Amino acid sequence: MIQELKFNRVYLFEPMLTQAESKFISLQGISIISENENGERKVHQKTLFYMPHCPIMLYNNVIKSNWDTGQYTKLAIIGNSFETYDLNSMGTSLGDKCPFIQSALTQGIVTETLFVDFEPLSHAFNNTALIQFKSFK
């Protein structure tokens, strides 16, 4: 898949990897990020973040870390729908907790493509979307 998508480098952060999993992943040419960056990774080229069912603050931190430099336009995220988070904020302001997600939604720079439900586990992957930001091509 790495070759098919033409990624030069692939990085992974997963705090619960076993030693065997780490070894296997490394043998696949994937670099393991050893320190928890809390989603605050700056990008310099087109970057896909695979983050299904992560806490909303991690998504916000990814955008925040790339906002001032305009590098957010190089981000794509596979994760929970931001629009669904906005609709389900249950009377609290999404902007209070996640101002960068709220700004992106308000400014209309977010494009979401929802994934088709995976039967029979549609409950496990509901609201999963490819989230892109204007100018990400």
CSV table of C-alpha atoms in Angstrom, one decimal:
chain,number,residue,atom,x,y,z
A,1,MET,CA,0.0,0.0,0.0
A,2,ILE,CA,2.9,2.4,0.8
A,3,GLN,CA,4.3,1.9,-2.7
A,4,GLU,CA,0.8,2.1,-4.3
A,5,LEU,CA,0.0,5.5,-2.7
A,6,LYS,CA,3.6,6.7,-3.4
A,7,PHE,CA,4.4,7.8,0.1
A,8,ASN,CA,8.1,8.5,0.6
A,9,ARG,CA,7.9,7.9,4.3
A,10,VAL,CA,5.4,6.5,6.7
A,11,TYR,CA,5.3,7.1,10.4
A,12,LEU,CA,3.3,5.4,13.1
A,13,PHE,CA,2.5,6.3,16.7
A,14,GLU,CA,0.6,3.7,18.7
A,15,PRO,CA,1.3,3.7,22.4
A,16,MET,CA,0.2,0.0,22.9
A,17,LEU,CA,2.5,-1.7,20.4
A,18,THR,CA,4.1,-4.9,21.6
A,19,GLN,CA,7.8,-5.6,20.8
A,20,ALA,CA,6.8,-8.1,18.1
A,21,GLU,CA,4.5,-5.6,16.5
A,22,SER,CA,7.1,-2.9,16.6
A,23,LYS,CA,9.6,-5.2,14.9
A,24,PHE,CA,7.1,-6.2,12.2
A,25,ILE,CA,6.1,-2.6,11.5
A,26,SER,CA,9.8,-1.6,11.2
A,27,LEU,CA,10.4,-4.4,8.8
A,28,GLN,CA,7.6,-2.9,6.6
A,29,GLY,CA,9.6,0.3,6.2
A,30,ILE,CA,7.4,2.2,8.7
A,31,SER,CA,9.1,4.5,11.2
A,32,ILE,CA,7.8,4.4,14.7
A,33,ILE,CA,7.3,7.7,16.5
A,34,SER,CA,8.4,6.9,20.1
A,35,GLU,CA,7.3,10.0,21.8
A,36,ASN,CA,3.6,11.0,22.3
A,37,GLU,CA,3.3,14.3,20.4
A,38,ASN,CA,-0.4,14.7,21.3
A,39,GLY,CA,-1.2,15.3,17.7
A,40,GLU,CA,1.1,18.3,17.5
A,41,ARG,CA,3.0,17.1,14.4
A,42,LYS,CA,4.0,19.8,11.9
A,43,VAL,CA,3.9,18.8,8.2
A,44,HIS,CA,5.9,20.0,5.3
A,45,GLN,CA,4.4,17.9,2.5
A,46,LYS,CA,1.1,16.3,1.8
A,47,THR,CA,0.3,14.1,4.8
A,48,LEU,CA,-2.4,11.6,5.6
A,49,PHE,CA,-3.2,11.1,9.3
A,50,TYR,CA,-5.0,7.9,10.0
A,51,MET,CA,-6.9,8.6,13.2
A,52,PRO,CA,-10.2,6.7,13.5
A,53,HIS,CA,-11.9,7.2,16.8
A,54,CYS,CA,-9.2,9.4,18.3
A,55,PRO,CA,-10.2,12.0,20.9
A,56,ILE,CA,-11.4,15.2,19.3
A,57,MET,CA,-8.6,17.2,20.9
A,58,LEU,CA,-6.0,15.2,18.9
A,59,TYR,CA,-7.7,16.3,15.6
A,60,ASN,CA,-7.7,19.9,16.9
A,61,ASN,CA,-4.0,19.7,17.8
A,62,VAL,CA,-3.1,18.4,14.3
A,63,ILE,CA,-4.8,21.4,12.7
A,64,LYS,CA,-3.5,23.8,15.3
A,65,SER,CA,0.1,22.7,14.7
A,66,ASN,CA,-0.2,23.6,11.0
A,67,TRP,CA,-2.6,26.5,11.1
A,68,ASP,CA,-0.3,29.6,11.4
A,69,THR,CA,2.0,28.4,8.6
A,70,GLY,CA,-0.9,27.5,6.3
A,71,GLN,CA,0.4,23.9,6.1
A,72,TYR,CA,-3.1,22.7,7.1
A,73,THR,CA,-3.8,22.7,3.4
A,74,LYS,CA,-1.4,19.7,3.1
A,75,LEU,CA,-3.4,17.7,5.7
A,76,ALA,CA,-5.8,14.9,5.1
A,77,ILE,CA,-7.3,13.0,8.0
A,78,ILE,CA,-9.1,9.7,8.1
A,79,GLY,CA,-11.1,10.0,11.3
A,80,ASN,CA,-14.4,10.9,12.8
A,81,SER,CA,-16.5,13.4,11.0
A,82,PHE,CA,-15.9,17.0,12.2
A,83,GLU,CA,-19.4,17.9,11.0
A,84,THR,CA,-20.9,15.1,13.2
A,85,TYR,CA,-18.9,16.4,16.2
A,86,ASP,CA,-20.3,19.9,15.5
A,87,LEU,CA,-23.9,18.6,15.3
A,88,ASN,CA,-23.5,16.5,18.5
A,89,SER,CA,-21.8,19.0,20.7
A,90,MET,CA,-24.9,18.8,22.9
A,91,GLY,CA,-25.3,22.5,23.7
A,92,THR,CA,-21.7,23.1,24.4
A,93,SER,CA,-19.7,25.1,21.9
A,94,LEU,CA,-17.3,23.1,19.8
A,95,GLY,CA,-15.3,26.3,19.5
A,96,ASP,CA,-14.6,26.3,23.3
A,97,LYS,CA,-13.0,22.9,23.2
A,98,CYS,CA,-11.7,22.8,19.7
A,99,PRO,CA,-11.3,26.2,18.2
A,100,PHE,CA,-9.3,25.1,15.2
A,101,ILE,CA,-11.8,22.5,14.1
A,102,GLN,CA,-14.6,25.1,14.6
A,103,SER,CA,-12.6,27.7,12.6
A,104,ALA,CA,-12.1,25.3,9.8
A,105,LEU,CA,-15.8,24.4,9.7
A,106,THR,CA,-16.9,28.0,10.0
A,107,GLN,CA,-14.6,29.2,7.2
A,108,GLY,CA,-15.8,26.4,4.9
A,109,ILE,CA,-12.4,25.0,4.3
A,110,VAL,CA,-13.3,21.4,5.3
A,111,THR,CA,-14.4,18.8,2.8
A,112,GLU,CA,-15.6,15.5,4.2
A,113,THR,CA,-16.3,12.2,2.3
A,114,LEU,CA,-18.0,9.7,4.6
A,115,PHE,CA,-17.0,6.1,4.3
A,116,VAL,CA,-19.6,3.5,3.5
A,117,ASP,CA,-20.6,1.5,6.6
A,118,PHE,CA,-18.7,-1.7,6.9
A,119,GLU,CA,-21.2,-4.4,7.6
A,120,PRO,CA,-21.6,-6.2,10.0
A,121,LEU,CA,-19.5,-3.7,12.0
A,122,SER,CA,-21.1,-0.5,11.0
A,123,HIS,CA,-21.3,0.6,14.6
A,124,ALA,CA,-17.5,0.3,14.9
A,125,PHE,CA,-16.7,2.6,12.0
A,126,ASN,CA,-19.7,4.9,11.9
A,127,ASN,CA,-19.0,8.6,11.1
A,128,THR,CA,-15.6,7.8,9.6
A,129,ALA,CA,-14.6,10.2,6.9
A,130,LEU,CA,-11.8,11.4,4.7
A,131,ILE,CA,-11.4,15.0,5.9
A,132,GLN,CA,-9.5,17.3,3.5
A,133,PHE,CA,-8.8,21.0,3.6
A,134,LYS,CA,-9.0,23.4,0.7
A,135,SER,CA,-6.0,23.3,-1.5
A,136,PHE,CA,-5.2,19.7,-0.5
A,137,LYS,CA,-4.9,17.9,-3.8
